[in-house]
Short mmCIF file of C-alpha atoms in Angstrom, two decimals:
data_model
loop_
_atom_site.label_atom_id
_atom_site.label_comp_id
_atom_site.label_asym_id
_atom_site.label_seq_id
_atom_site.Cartn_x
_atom_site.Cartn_y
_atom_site.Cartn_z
CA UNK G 1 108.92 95.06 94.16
CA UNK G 2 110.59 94.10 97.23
CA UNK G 3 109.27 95.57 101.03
CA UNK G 4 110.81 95.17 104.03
CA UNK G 5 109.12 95.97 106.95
CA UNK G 6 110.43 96.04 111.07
CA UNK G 7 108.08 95.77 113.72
CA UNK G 8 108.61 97.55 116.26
CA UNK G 9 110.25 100.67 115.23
CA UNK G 10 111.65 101.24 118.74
CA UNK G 11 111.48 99.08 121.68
CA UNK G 12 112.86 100.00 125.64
CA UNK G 13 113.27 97.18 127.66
CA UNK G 14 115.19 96.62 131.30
CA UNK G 15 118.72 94.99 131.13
CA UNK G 16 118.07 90.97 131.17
CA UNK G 17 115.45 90.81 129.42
CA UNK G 18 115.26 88.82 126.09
CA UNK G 19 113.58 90.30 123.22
CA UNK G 20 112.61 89.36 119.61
CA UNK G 21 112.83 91.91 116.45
CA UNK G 22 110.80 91.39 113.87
CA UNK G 23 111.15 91.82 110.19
CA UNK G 24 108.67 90.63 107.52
CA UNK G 25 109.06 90.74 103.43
CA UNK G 26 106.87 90.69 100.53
CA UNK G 27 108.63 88.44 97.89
CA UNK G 28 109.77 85.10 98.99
CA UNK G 29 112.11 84.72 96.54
CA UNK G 30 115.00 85.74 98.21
CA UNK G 31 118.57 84.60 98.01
CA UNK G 32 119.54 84.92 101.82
CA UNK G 33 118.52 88.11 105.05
CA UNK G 34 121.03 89.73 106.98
CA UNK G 35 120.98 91.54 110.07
CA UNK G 36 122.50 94.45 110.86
CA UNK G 37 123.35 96.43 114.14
CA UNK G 38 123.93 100.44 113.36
CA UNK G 39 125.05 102.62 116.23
CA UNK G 40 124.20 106.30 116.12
CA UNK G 41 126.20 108.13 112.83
CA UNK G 42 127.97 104.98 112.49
CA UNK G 43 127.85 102.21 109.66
CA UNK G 44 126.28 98.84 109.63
CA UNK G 45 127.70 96.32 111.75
CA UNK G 46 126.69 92.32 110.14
CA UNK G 47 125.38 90.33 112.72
CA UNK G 48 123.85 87.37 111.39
CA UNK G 49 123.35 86.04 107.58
CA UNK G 50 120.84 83.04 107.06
CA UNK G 51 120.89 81.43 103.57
CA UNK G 52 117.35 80.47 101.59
CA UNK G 53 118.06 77.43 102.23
CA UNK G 54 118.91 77.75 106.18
CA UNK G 55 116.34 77.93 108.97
CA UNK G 56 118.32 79.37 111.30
CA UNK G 57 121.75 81.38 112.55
CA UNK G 58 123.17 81.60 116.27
CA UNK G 59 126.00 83.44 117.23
CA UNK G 60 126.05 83.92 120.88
CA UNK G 61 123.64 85.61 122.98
CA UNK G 62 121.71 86.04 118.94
CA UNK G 63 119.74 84.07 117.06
CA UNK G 64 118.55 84.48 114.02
CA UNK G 65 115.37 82.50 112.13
CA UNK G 66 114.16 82.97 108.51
CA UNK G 67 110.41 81.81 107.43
CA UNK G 68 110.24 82.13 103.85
CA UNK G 69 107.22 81.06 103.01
CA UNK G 70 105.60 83.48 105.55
CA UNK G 71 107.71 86.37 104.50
CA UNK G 72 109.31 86.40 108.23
CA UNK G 73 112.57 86.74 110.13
CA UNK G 74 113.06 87.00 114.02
CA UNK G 75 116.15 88.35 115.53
CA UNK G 76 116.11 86.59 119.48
CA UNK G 77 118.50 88.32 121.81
CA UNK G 78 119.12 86.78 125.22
CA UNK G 79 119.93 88.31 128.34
CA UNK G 80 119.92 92.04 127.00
CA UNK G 81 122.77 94.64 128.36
CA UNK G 82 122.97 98.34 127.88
CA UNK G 83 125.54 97.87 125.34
CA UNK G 84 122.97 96.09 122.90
CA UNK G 85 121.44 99.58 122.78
CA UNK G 86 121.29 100.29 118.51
CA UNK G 87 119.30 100.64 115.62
CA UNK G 88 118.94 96.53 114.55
CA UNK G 89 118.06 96.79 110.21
CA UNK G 90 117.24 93.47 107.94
CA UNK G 91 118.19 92.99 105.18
CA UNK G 92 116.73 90.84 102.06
CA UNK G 93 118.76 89.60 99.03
CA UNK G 94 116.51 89.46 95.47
CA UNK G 95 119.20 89.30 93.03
CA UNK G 96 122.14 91.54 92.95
CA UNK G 97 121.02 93.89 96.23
CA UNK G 98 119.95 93.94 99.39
CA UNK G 99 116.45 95.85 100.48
CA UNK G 100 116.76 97.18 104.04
CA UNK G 101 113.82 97.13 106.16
CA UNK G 102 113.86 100.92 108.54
CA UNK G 103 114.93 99.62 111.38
CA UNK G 104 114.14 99.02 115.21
CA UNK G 105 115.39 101.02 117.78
CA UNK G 106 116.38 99.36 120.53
CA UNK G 107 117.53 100.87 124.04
CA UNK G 108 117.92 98.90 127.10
CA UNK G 109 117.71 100.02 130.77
CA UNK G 110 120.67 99.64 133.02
CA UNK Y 1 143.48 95.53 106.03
CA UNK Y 2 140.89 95.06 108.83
CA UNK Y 3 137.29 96.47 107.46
CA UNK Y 4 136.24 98.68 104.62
CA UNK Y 5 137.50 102.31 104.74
CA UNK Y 6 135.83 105.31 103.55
CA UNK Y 7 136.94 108.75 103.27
CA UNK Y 8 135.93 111.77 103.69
CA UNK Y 9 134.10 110.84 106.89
CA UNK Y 10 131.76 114.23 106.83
CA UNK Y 11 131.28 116.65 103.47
CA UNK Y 12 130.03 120.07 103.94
CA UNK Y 13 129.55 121.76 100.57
CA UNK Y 14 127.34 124.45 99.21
CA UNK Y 15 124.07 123.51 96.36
CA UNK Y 16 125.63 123.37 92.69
CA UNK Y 17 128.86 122.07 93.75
CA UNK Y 18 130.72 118.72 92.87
CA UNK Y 19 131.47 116.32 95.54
CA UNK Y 20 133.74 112.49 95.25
CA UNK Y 21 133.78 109.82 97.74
CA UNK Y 22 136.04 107.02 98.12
CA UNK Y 23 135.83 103.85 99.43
CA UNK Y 24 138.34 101.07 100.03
CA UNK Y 25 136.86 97.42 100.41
CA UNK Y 26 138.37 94.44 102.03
CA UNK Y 27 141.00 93.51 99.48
CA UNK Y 28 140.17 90.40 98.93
CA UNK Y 29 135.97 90.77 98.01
CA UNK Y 30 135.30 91.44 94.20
CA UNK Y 31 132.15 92.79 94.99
CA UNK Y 32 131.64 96.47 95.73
CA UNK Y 33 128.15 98.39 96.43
CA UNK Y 34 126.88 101.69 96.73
CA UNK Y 35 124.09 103.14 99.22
CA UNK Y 36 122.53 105.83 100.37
CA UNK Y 37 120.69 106.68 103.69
CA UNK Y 38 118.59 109.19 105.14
CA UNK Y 39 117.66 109.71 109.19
CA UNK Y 40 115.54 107.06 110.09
CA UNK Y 41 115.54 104.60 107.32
CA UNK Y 42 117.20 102.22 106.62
CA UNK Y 43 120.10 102.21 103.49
CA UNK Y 44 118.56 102.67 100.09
CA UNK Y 45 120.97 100.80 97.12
CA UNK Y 46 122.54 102.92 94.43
CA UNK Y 47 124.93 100.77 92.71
CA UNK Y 48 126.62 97.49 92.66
CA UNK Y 49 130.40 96.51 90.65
CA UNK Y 50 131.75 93.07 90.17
CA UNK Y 51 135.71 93.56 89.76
CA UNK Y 52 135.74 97.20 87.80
CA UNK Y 53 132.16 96.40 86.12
CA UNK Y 54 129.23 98.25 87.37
CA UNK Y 55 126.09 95.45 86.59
CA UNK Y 56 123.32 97.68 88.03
CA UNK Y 57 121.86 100.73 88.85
CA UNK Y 58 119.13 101.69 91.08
CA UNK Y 59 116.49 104.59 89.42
CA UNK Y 60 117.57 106.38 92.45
CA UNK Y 61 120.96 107.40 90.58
CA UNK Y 62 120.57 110.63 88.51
CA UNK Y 63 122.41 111.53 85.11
CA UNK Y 64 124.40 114.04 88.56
CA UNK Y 65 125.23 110.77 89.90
CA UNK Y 66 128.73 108.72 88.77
CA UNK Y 67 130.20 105.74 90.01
CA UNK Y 68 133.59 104.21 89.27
CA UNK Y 69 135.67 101.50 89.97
CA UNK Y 70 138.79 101.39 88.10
CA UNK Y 71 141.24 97.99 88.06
CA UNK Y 72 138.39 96.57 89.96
CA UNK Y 73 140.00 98.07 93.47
CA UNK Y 74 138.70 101.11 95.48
CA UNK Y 75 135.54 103.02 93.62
CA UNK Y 76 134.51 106.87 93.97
CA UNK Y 77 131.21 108.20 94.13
CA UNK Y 78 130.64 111.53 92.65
CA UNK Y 79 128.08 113.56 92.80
CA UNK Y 80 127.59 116.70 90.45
CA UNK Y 81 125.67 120.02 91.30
CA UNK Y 82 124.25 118.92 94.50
CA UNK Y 83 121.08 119.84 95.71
CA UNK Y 84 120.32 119.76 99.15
CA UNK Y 85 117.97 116.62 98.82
CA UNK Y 86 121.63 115.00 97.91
CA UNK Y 87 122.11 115.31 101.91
CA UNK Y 88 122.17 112.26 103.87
CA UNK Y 89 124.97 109.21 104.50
CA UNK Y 90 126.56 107.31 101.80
CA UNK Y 91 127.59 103.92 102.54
CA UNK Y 92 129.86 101.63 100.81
CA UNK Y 93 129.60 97.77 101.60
CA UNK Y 94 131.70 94.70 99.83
CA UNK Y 95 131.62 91.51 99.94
CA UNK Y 96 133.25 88.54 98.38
CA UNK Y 97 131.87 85.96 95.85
CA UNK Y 98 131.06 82.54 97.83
CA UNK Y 99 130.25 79.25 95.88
CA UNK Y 100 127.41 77.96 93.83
CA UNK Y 101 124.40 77.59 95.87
CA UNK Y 102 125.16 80.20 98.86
CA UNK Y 103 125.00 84.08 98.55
CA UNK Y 104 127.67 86.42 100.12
CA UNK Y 105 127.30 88.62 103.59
CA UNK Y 106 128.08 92.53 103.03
CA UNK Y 107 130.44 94.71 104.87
CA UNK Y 108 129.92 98.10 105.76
CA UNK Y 109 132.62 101.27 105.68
CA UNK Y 110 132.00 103.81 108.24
CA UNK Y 111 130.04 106.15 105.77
CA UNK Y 112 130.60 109.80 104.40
CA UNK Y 113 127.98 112.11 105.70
CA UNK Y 114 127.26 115.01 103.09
CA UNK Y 115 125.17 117.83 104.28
CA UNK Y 116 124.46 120.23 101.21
CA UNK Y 117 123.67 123.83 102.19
#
């Protein structure tokens, strides 16, 4: 059975920093890991999808890396502002669903 | 038709009463899935259609538990005699069908919140 885990759960940082969320999975059989952004009550917001057979995903101040043999993904964000402040969730395809890992918590300083 | 809708957008109801939820996806993704999520974890899958079939079902999905998707369009959720454990968000998330080799991204609606008293 799949895990997902997120490391950290929450993180506070100043605004301009950059930062890397981590997210780590048992099974590296996967079909493709998405992240997420999810504001407060809100839905998910896609950020970034990386295919199996992709090492990577930018899309501006993100970036996105998968590891499968180690079971890893980093989420990079550059140059942090107070409006990056969310809950950031991966994601892991293994067959026909995604398993969600809980989530970091991000809030960042003005 | 800019995002997936879903309506209601909060539920109130008392324990032992039926609840439905609807959600619209983008019209053009064939794919349709069903989650659930509770504060402070992250969404936990229910149930998945392809056009108006529904291919799996998570053990999370009690007999009180009923999905539909009819003409393979918008889908309802319904939940009968709900217990208060049946409180949390629902999400609904679609996605389209890409080529051989590549897997597709999902979509989020807003959610339903249902809080069972």
């Amino acid at each position: 059975k799949q895990e997902v885990t997120q490391i950290p759960a929450a993180l506070s940082v100043p605004e301009g920093e950059n930062l890397v969320l981590n997210c780590s999975f048992t099974d590296s059989a996967i079909y493709n890991l998405q992240w997420f952004r999810q504001d407060p009550g809100k839905g998910l917001t896609s950020l970034l999808l990386i295919q199996s057979s992709q090492r990577e995903q930018t899309s501006g101040r993100l970036n996105a890396s998968l590891d499968k043999s180690s079971g890893r993904s980093t989420l990079y964000i550059a140059a942090s502002q107070p409006g990056d402040s969310a809950t950031y969730l991966c994601a892991v395809r293994g067959g026909q669903n995604f398993v969600f890992g809980p989530g970091t918590r991000l809030s960042v300083l003005p | 038709d800019t995002g997936v809708s879903q309506d209601p957008r909060h539920k109130i109801t008392k324990r032992g009463q039926n609840v439905t939820f609807r959600c619209d996806p983008i019209s053009e993704h064939n794919r349709l899935y069903w989650y659930r999520q509770t504060l402070g974890q992250g969404p936990e899958f229910l149930t998945y259609f392809q056009n108006e079939a529904q291919l799996e079902k998570s053990r999370l999905l009690s007999d009180r538990f009923s999905a539909e998707r009819p003409k393979g369009s918008f889908s309802t959720l319904e939940i009968q005699r709900t217990e208060q454990g049946d409180s949390a968000m629902y999400l609904c998330a679609s996605s389209p069908k890409l080529g051989r080799g590549f897997y597709d991204e999902q979509f989020f609606g807003p959610g339903t919140r249902l809080t069972v008293l």
